[in-house]
């Protein structure tokens, strides 16, 4: 991993042990995944786990409203952003 980031010029920041809030976005996502998906299902197999988690991921990424997007789903936000981009381009 360190060689990959060095080869590509990506900055590397370690999260200090016992300081999860140094990466609050990931901690928030992990909590949602656990509360809304992992704690709600008993997995019969790895395949079953993959299917359930994939369904949850698709719902989370495409269909679920996000407060950070003013209550829009990511699809709605992307469509609206594309429309705004096209309108702004036409005004140039």
Short mmCIF file of N, CA, C and O in Angstrom, two decimals:
data_model
loop_
_atom_site.label_atom_id
_atom_site.label_comp_id
_atom_site.label_asym_id
_atom_site.label_seq_id
_atom_site.Cartn_x
_atom_site.Cartn_y
_atom_site.Cartn_z
N UNK A 1 0.82 -1.19 0.00
CA UNK A 1 0.00 0.00 0.00
C UNK A 1 0.87 1.26 0.00
O UNK A 1 0.60 2.19 -0.73
N UNK A 2 1.90 1.25 0.84
CA UNK A 2 2.76 2.42 0.91
C UNK A 2 3.50 2.67 -0.40
O UNK A 2 3.68 3.80 -0.82
N UNK A 3 3.92 1.60 -1.08
CA UNK A 3 4.58 1.75 -2.37
C UNK A 3 3.60 2.32 -3.40
O UNK A 3 3.95 3.21 -4.17
N UNK A 4 2.37 1.82 -3.40
CA UNK A 4 1.34 2.30 -4.33
C UNK A 4 1.13 3.79 -4.15
O UNK A 4 1.13 4.55 -5.11
N UNK A 5 0.94 4.24 -2.89
CA UNK A 5 0.69 5.66 -2.65
C UNK A 5 1.91 6.50 -3.00
O UNK A 5 1.78 7.59 -3.51
N UNK A 6 3.09 5.97 -2.76
CA UNK A 6 4.30 6.70 -3.09
C UNK A 6 4.46 6.83 -4.61
O UNK A 6 4.77 7.91 -5.12
N UNK A 7 4.22 5.75 -5.34
CA UNK A 7 4.33 5.77 -6.79
C UNK A 7 3.35 6.74 -7.44
O UNK A 7 3.62 7.29 -8.50
N UNK A 8 2.21 6.95 -6.82
CA UNK A 8 1.17 7.80 -7.39
C UNK A 8 1.10 9.19 -6.76
O UNK A 8 0.26 10.00 -7.13
N UNK A 9 1.97 9.45 -5.80
CA UNK A 9 2.00 10.78 -5.18
C UNK A 9 0.80 11.07 -4.30
O UNK A 9 0.41 12.22 -4.15
N UNK A 10 0.21 10.03 -3.72
CA UNK A 10 -0.95 10.20 -2.85
C UNK A 10 -0.45 10.44 -1.42
O UNK A 10 0.41 9.71 -0.94
N UNK A 11 -0.97 11.47 -0.77
CA UNK A 11 -0.58 11.72 0.62
C UNK A 11 -1.12 10.63 1.52
O UNK A 11 -2.24 10.15 1.33
N UNK A 12 -0.35 10.24 2.50
CA UNK A 12 -0.72 9.18 3.41
C UNK A 12 -0.85 9.75 4.80
O UNK A 12 0.07 10.39 5.30
N UNK A 13 -2.01 9.57 5.42
CA UNK A 13 -2.24 10.06 6.77
C UNK A 13 -2.66 8.90 7.66
O UNK A 13 -3.65 8.23 7.36
N UNK A 14 -1.92 8.68 8.69
CA UNK A 14 -2.29 7.63 9.64
C UNK A 14 -3.32 8.16 10.61
O UNK A 14 -3.31 9.33 10.98
N UNK A 15 -4.23 7.30 11.02
CA UNK A 15 -5.19 7.64 12.06
C UNK A 15 -4.60 7.13 13.36
O UNK A 15 -4.25 5.95 13.48
N UNK A 16 -4.46 8.02 14.31
CA UNK A 16 -3.85 7.65 15.59
C UNK A 16 -4.70 6.60 16.29
O UNK A 16 -5.93 6.67 16.26
N UNK A 17 -4.06 5.62 16.92
CA UNK A 17 -4.82 4.62 17.67
C UNK A 17 -5.71 5.28 18.73
O UNK A 17 -5.29 6.20 19.42
N UNK A 18 -6.96 4.82 18.80
CA UNK A 18 -7.89 5.38 19.77
C UNK A 18 -8.48 6.72 19.37
O UNK A 18 -9.13 7.37 20.17
N UNK A 19 -8.27 7.14 18.13
CA UNK A 19 -8.79 8.43 17.65
C UNK A 19 -9.61 8.24 16.38
O UNK A 19 -9.31 8.80 15.33
N UNK A 20 -10.69 7.47 16.44
CA UNK A 20 -11.46 7.19 15.21
C UNK A 20 -12.08 8.44 14.60
O UNK A 20 -12.35 8.46 13.40
N UNK A 21 -12.32 9.48 15.39
CA UNK A 21 -12.95 10.66 14.83
C UNK A 21 -12.02 11.45 13.92
O UNK A 21 -12.43 12.42 13.30
N UNK A 22 -10.76 11.03 13.81
CA UNK A 22 -9.89 11.66 12.83
C UNK A 22 -10.35 11.30 11.41
O UNK A 22 -9.92 11.91 10.45
N UNK A 23 -11.23 10.32 11.31
CA UNK A 23 -11.83 9.95 10.02
C UNK A 23 -13.33 9.74 10.26
O UNK A 23 -13.84 8.64 10.12
N UNK A 24 -14.02 10.81 10.60
CA UNK A 24 -15.42 10.75 10.98
C UNK A 24 -16.35 10.24 9.90
O UNK A 24 -17.35 9.58 10.19
N UNK A 25 -16.05 10.52 8.63
CA UNK A 25 -16.93 10.06 7.55
C UNK A 25 -16.95 8.54 7.49
O UNK A 25 -18.01 7.93 7.34
N UNK A 26 -15.80 7.92 7.61
CA UNK A 26 -15.73 6.46 7.56
C UNK A 26 -16.39 5.87 8.79
O UNK A 26 -17.13 4.89 8.71
N UNK A 27 -16.17 6.47 9.95
CA UNK A 27 -16.79 5.98 11.17
C UNK A 27 -18.31 6.07 11.08
O UNK A 27 -19.02 5.16 11.50
N UNK A 28 -18.82 7.15 10.51
CA UNK A 28 -20.26 7.31 10.34
C UNK A 28 -20.81 6.24 9.40
O UNK A 28 -21.84 5.61 9.68
N UNK A 29 -20.13 6.04 8.28
CA UNK A 29 -20.57 5.03 7.32
C UNK A 29 -20.54 3.64 7.96
O UNK A 29 -21.48 2.86 7.82
N UNK A 30 -19.45 3.31 8.65
CA UNK A 30 -19.35 1.99 9.28
C UNK A 30 -20.48 1.76 10.27
O UNK A 30 -21.04 0.66 10.35
N UNK A 31 -20.85 2.79 11.02
CA UNK A 31 -21.97 2.68 11.96
C UNK A 31 -23.28 2.41 11.25
O UNK A 31 -24.08 1.57 11.68
N UNK A 32 -23.51 3.11 10.15
CA UNK A 32 -24.74 2.88 9.38
C UNK A 32 -24.79 1.48 8.80
O UNK A 32 -25.81 0.81 8.84
N UNK A 33 -23.68 1.05 8.23
CA UNK A 33 -23.62 -0.30 7.66
C UNK A 33 -23.93 -1.34 8.73
O UNK A 33 -24.73 -2.25 8.51
N UNK A 34 -23.33 -1.19 9.88
CA UNK A 34 -23.56 -2.16 10.96
C UNK A 34 -25.01 -2.10 11.44
O UNK A 34 -25.68 -3.12 11.55
N UNK A 35 -25.52 -0.90 11.72
CA UNK A 35 -26.88 -0.77 12.27
C UNK A 35 -27.96 -1.19 11.27
O UNK A 35 -28.94 -1.82 11.63
N UNK A 36 -27.80 -0.80 10.02
CA UNK A 36 -28.87 -0.99 9.04
C UNK A 36 -28.76 -2.28 8.25
O UNK A 36 -29.74 -2.69 7.62
N UNK A 37 -27.61 -2.91 8.26
CA UNK A 37 -27.45 -4.10 7.43
C UNK A 37 -26.93 -5.28 8.24
O UNK A 37 -27.60 -6.30 8.36
N UNK A 38 -25.74 -5.15 8.78
CA UNK A 38 -25.10 -6.30 9.42
C UNK A 38 -25.86 -6.80 10.64
O UNK A 38 -25.95 -8.01 10.86
N UNK A 39 -26.40 -5.88 11.46
CA UNK A 39 -27.13 -6.29 12.66
C UNK A 39 -28.54 -6.81 12.35
O UNK A 39 -29.19 -7.38 13.21
N UNK A 40 -29.00 -6.60 11.13
CA UNK A 40 -30.37 -6.98 10.77
C UNK A 40 -30.48 -8.35 10.12
O UNK A 40 -31.58 -8.84 9.91
N UNK A 41 -29.36 -8.97 9.79
CA UNK A 41 -29.39 -10.22 9.03
C UNK A 41 -28.51 -11.28 9.66
O UNK A 41 -27.48 -10.98 10.24
N UNK A 42 -28.94 -12.52 9.50
CA UNK A 42 -28.09 -13.67 9.81
C UNK A 42 -27.66 -14.25 8.48
O UNK A 42 -28.50 -14.61 7.65
N UNK A 43 -26.38 -14.29 8.25
CA UNK A 43 -25.86 -14.73 6.96
C UNK A 43 -25.64 -16.24 6.98
O UNK A 43 -25.00 -16.77 7.87
N UNK A 44 -26.16 -16.90 5.96
CA UNK A 44 -26.02 -18.36 5.84
C UNK A 44 -24.69 -18.76 5.24
O UNK A 44 -24.21 -19.88 5.44
N UNK A 45 -24.12 -17.87 4.45
CA UNK A 45 -22.87 -18.19 3.75
C UNK A 45 -22.23 -16.88 3.31
O UNK A 45 -22.84 -15.81 3.40
N UNK A 46 -21.00 -16.99 2.81
CA UNK A 46 -20.34 -15.80 2.26
C UNK A 46 -21.13 -15.25 1.08
O UNK A 46 -21.29 -14.04 0.93
N UNK A 47 -21.64 -16.12 0.24
CA UNK A 47 -22.43 -15.68 -0.92
C UNK A 47 -23.67 -14.92 -0.46
O UNK A 47 -23.98 -13.86 -1.01
N UNK A 48 -24.35 -15.43 0.53
CA UNK A 48 -25.54 -14.77 1.06
C UNK A 48 -25.17 -13.39 1.63
O UNK A 48 -25.86 -12.40 1.37
N UNK A 49 -24.07 -13.32 2.36
CA UNK A 49 -23.61 -12.04 2.91
C UNK A 49 -23.31 -11.05 1.79
O UNK A 49 -23.71 -9.88 1.86
N UNK A 50 -22.61 -11.51 0.77
CA UNK A 50 -22.28 -10.63 -0.36
C UNK A 50 -23.55 -10.10 -1.03
O UNK A 50 -23.60 -8.92 -1.42
N UNK A 51 -24.55 -10.95 -1.22
CA UNK A 51 -25.79 -10.53 -1.87
C UNK A 51 -26.52 -9.47 -1.04
O UNK A 51 -26.95 -8.45 -1.57
N UNK A 52 -26.65 -9.72 0.25
CA UNK A 52 -27.37 -8.78 1.13
C UNK A 52 -26.62 -7.45 1.20
O UNK A 52 -27.23 -6.38 1.12
N UNK A 53 -25.31 -7.51 1.37
CA UNK A 53 -24.53 -6.28 1.47
C UNK A 53 -24.55 -5.53 0.14
O UNK A 53 -24.65 -4.29 0.12
N UNK A 54 -24.50 -6.24 -0.98
CA UNK A 54 -24.58 -5.58 -2.30
C UNK A 54 -25.92 -4.88 -2.47
O UNK A 54 -25.97 -3.74 -2.95
N UNK A 55 -27.01 -5.51 -2.07
CA UNK A 55 -28.33 -4.88 -2.15
C UNK A 55 -28.38 -3.63 -1.29
O UNK A 55 -28.92 -2.59 -1.70
N UNK A 56 -27.83 -3.71 -0.06
CA UNK A 56 -27.82 -2.55 0.83
C UNK A 56 -26.98 -1.43 0.22
O UNK A 56 -27.38 -0.27 0.24
N UNK A 57 -25.83 -1.77 -0.35
CA UNK A 57 -24.94 -0.77 -0.94
C UNK A 57 -25.63 -0.06 -2.11
O UNK A 57 -25.56 1.17 -2.22
N UNK A 58 -26.32 -0.81 -2.95
CA UNK A 58 -27.03 -0.20 -4.08
C UNK A 58 -28.11 0.75 -3.57
O UNK A 58 -28.25 1.87 -4.06
N UNK A 59 -28.87 0.30 -2.58
CA UNK A 59 -29.90 1.17 -2.01
C UNK A 59 -29.28 2.42 -1.40
O UNK A 59 -29.75 3.53 -1.63
N UNK A 60 -28.20 2.25 -0.65
CA UNK A 60 -27.54 3.37 0.02
C UNK A 60 -26.98 4.36 -1.01
O UNK A 60 -27.11 5.57 -0.84
N UNK A 61 -26.37 3.85 -2.06
CA UNK A 61 -25.71 4.72 -3.03
C UNK A 61 -26.63 5.31 -4.08
O UNK A 61 -26.29 6.33 -4.69
N UNK A 62 -27.79 4.69 -4.33
CA UNK A 62 -28.63 5.15 -5.43
C UNK A 62 -30.01 5.64 -5.02
O UNK A 62 -30.53 6.58 -5.62
N UNK A 63 -30.61 5.01 -4.03
CA UNK A 63 -32.03 5.27 -3.77
C UNK A 63 -32.33 5.98 -2.46
O UNK A 63 -33.44 6.48 -2.27
N UNK A 64 -31.41 6.04 -1.56
CA UNK A 64 -31.66 6.57 -0.23
C UNK A 64 -31.34 8.06 -0.17
O UNK A 64 -30.28 8.50 -0.61
N UNK A 65 -32.26 8.88 0.35
CA UNK A 65 -31.97 10.31 0.49
C UNK A 65 -30.81 10.53 1.48
O UNK A 65 -30.71 9.83 2.49
N UNK A 66 -29.96 11.48 1.18
CA UNK A 66 -28.82 11.81 2.03
C UNK A 66 -28.96 13.24 2.52
O UNK A 66 -29.22 14.15 1.73
N UNK A 67 -28.77 13.44 3.80
CA UNK A 67 -28.87 14.79 4.34
C UNK A 67 -27.79 15.69 3.76
O UNK A 67 -28.01 16.88 3.58
N UNK A 68 -26.62 15.14 3.44
CA UNK A 68 -25.55 15.95 2.87
C UNK A 68 -25.88 16.43 1.46
O UNK A 68 -25.22 17.32 0.93
N UNK A 69 -26.90 15.84 0.84
CA UNK A 69 -27.34 16.24 -0.51
C UNK A 69 -28.69 16.95 -0.45
O UNK A 69 -29.47 16.92 -1.39
N UNK A 70 -28.97 17.59 0.68
CA UNK A 70 -30.24 18.31 0.90
C UNK A 70 -31.45 17.42 0.73
O UNK A 70 -32.46 17.81 0.15
N UNK A 71 -31.35 16.17 1.19
CA UNK A 71 -32.48 15.26 1.15
C UNK A 71 -32.72 14.58 -0.18
O UNK A 71 -33.71 13.88 -0.35
N UNK A 72 -31.82 14.78 -1.14
CA UNK A 72 -31.94 14.12 -2.43
C UNK A 72 -31.25 12.77 -2.41
O UNK A 72 -30.33 12.55 -1.62
N UNK A 73 -31.69 11.88 -3.28
CA UNK A 73 -30.95 10.64 -3.45
C UNK A 73 -29.72 10.97 -4.30
O UNK A 73 -29.70 11.98 -5.02
N UNK A 74 -28.67 10.14 -4.26
CA UNK A 74 -27.51 10.41 -5.10
C UNK A 74 -27.87 10.49 -6.59
O UNK A 74 -27.31 11.31 -7.31
N UNK A 75 -28.81 9.66 -7.05
CA UNK A 75 -29.24 9.74 -8.45
C UNK A 75 -29.88 11.09 -8.76
O UNK A 75 -29.59 11.70 -9.78
N UNK A 76 -30.79 11.53 -7.89
CA UNK A 76 -31.44 12.82 -8.11
C UNK A 76 -30.41 13.95 -8.11
O UNK A 76 -30.48 14.86 -8.93
N UNK A 77 -29.47 13.87 -7.18
CA UNK A 77 -28.43 14.89 -7.09
C UNK A 77 -27.59 14.92 -8.36
O UNK A 77 -27.29 15.98 -8.90
N UNK A 78 -27.21 13.74 -8.87
CA UNK A 78 -26.39 13.67 -10.08
C UNK A 78 -27.16 14.23 -11.28
O UNK A 78 -26.60 14.97 -12.10
N UNK A 79 -28.43 13.89 -11.39
CA UNK A 79 -29.24 14.39 -12.50
C UNK A 79 -29.38 15.91 -12.42
O UNK A 79 -29.19 16.62 -13.40
N UNK A 80 -29.66 16.39 -11.22
CA UNK A 80 -29.81 17.83 -11.03
C UNK A 80 -28.49 18.55 -11.32
O UNK A 80 -28.48 19.60 -11.95
N UNK A 81 -27.38 17.98 -10.87
CA UNK A 81 -26.08 18.58 -11.12
C UNK A 81 -25.77 18.62 -12.61
O UNK A 81 -25.24 19.61 -13.12
N UNK A 82 -26.09 17.54 -13.31
CA UNK A 82 -25.87 17.50 -14.76
C UNK A 82 -26.73 18.53 -15.47
O UNK A 82 -26.27 19.22 -16.39
N UNK A 83 -27.99 18.68 -15.04
CA UNK A 83 -28.87 19.67 -15.66
C UNK A 83 -28.34 21.07 -15.38
O UNK A 83 -28.31 21.91 -16.28
N UNK A 84 -27.91 21.34 -14.14
CA UNK A 84 -27.35 22.65 -13.80
C UNK A 84 -26.10 22.93 -14.62
O UNK A 84 -25.89 24.03 -15.10
N UNK A 85 -25.28 21.91 -14.81
CA UNK A 85 -24.06 22.07 -15.58
C UNK A 85 -24.39 22.42 -17.03
O UNK A 85 -23.78 23.32 -17.61
N UNK A 86 -25.39 21.75 -17.60
CA UNK A 86 -25.78 22.02 -18.98
C UNK A 86 -26.39 23.42 -19.12
O UNK A 86 -26.14 24.11 -20.09
N UNK A 87 -27.20 23.84 -18.13
CA UNK A 87 -27.80 25.17 -18.18
C UNK A 87 -26.71 26.23 -18.07
O UNK A 87 -26.70 27.20 -18.82
N UNK A 88 -25.77 26.04 -17.15
CA UNK A 88 -24.70 27.01 -16.99
C UNK A 88 -23.81 27.08 -18.22
O UNK A 88 -23.32 28.13 -18.59
N UNK A 89 -23.61 25.95 -18.88
CA UNK A 89 -22.79 25.91 -20.09
C UNK A 89 -23.47 26.68 -21.22
O UNK A 89 -22.82 27.36 -21.99
N UNK A 90 -24.81 26.58 -21.30
CA UNK A 90 -25.55 27.25 -22.36
C UNK A 90 -25.50 28.76 -22.18
O UNK A 90 -25.61 29.51 -23.15
N UNK A 91 -25.33 29.23 -20.94
CA UNK A 91 -25.30 30.66 -20.67
C UNK A 91 -23.95 31.30 -20.93
O UNK A 91 -23.81 32.51 -20.83
N UNK A 92 -22.93 30.48 -21.20
CA UNK A 92 -21.60 31.06 -21.43
C UNK A 92 -21.55 31.72 -22.73
O UNK A 92 -21.56 32.07 -23.61
#
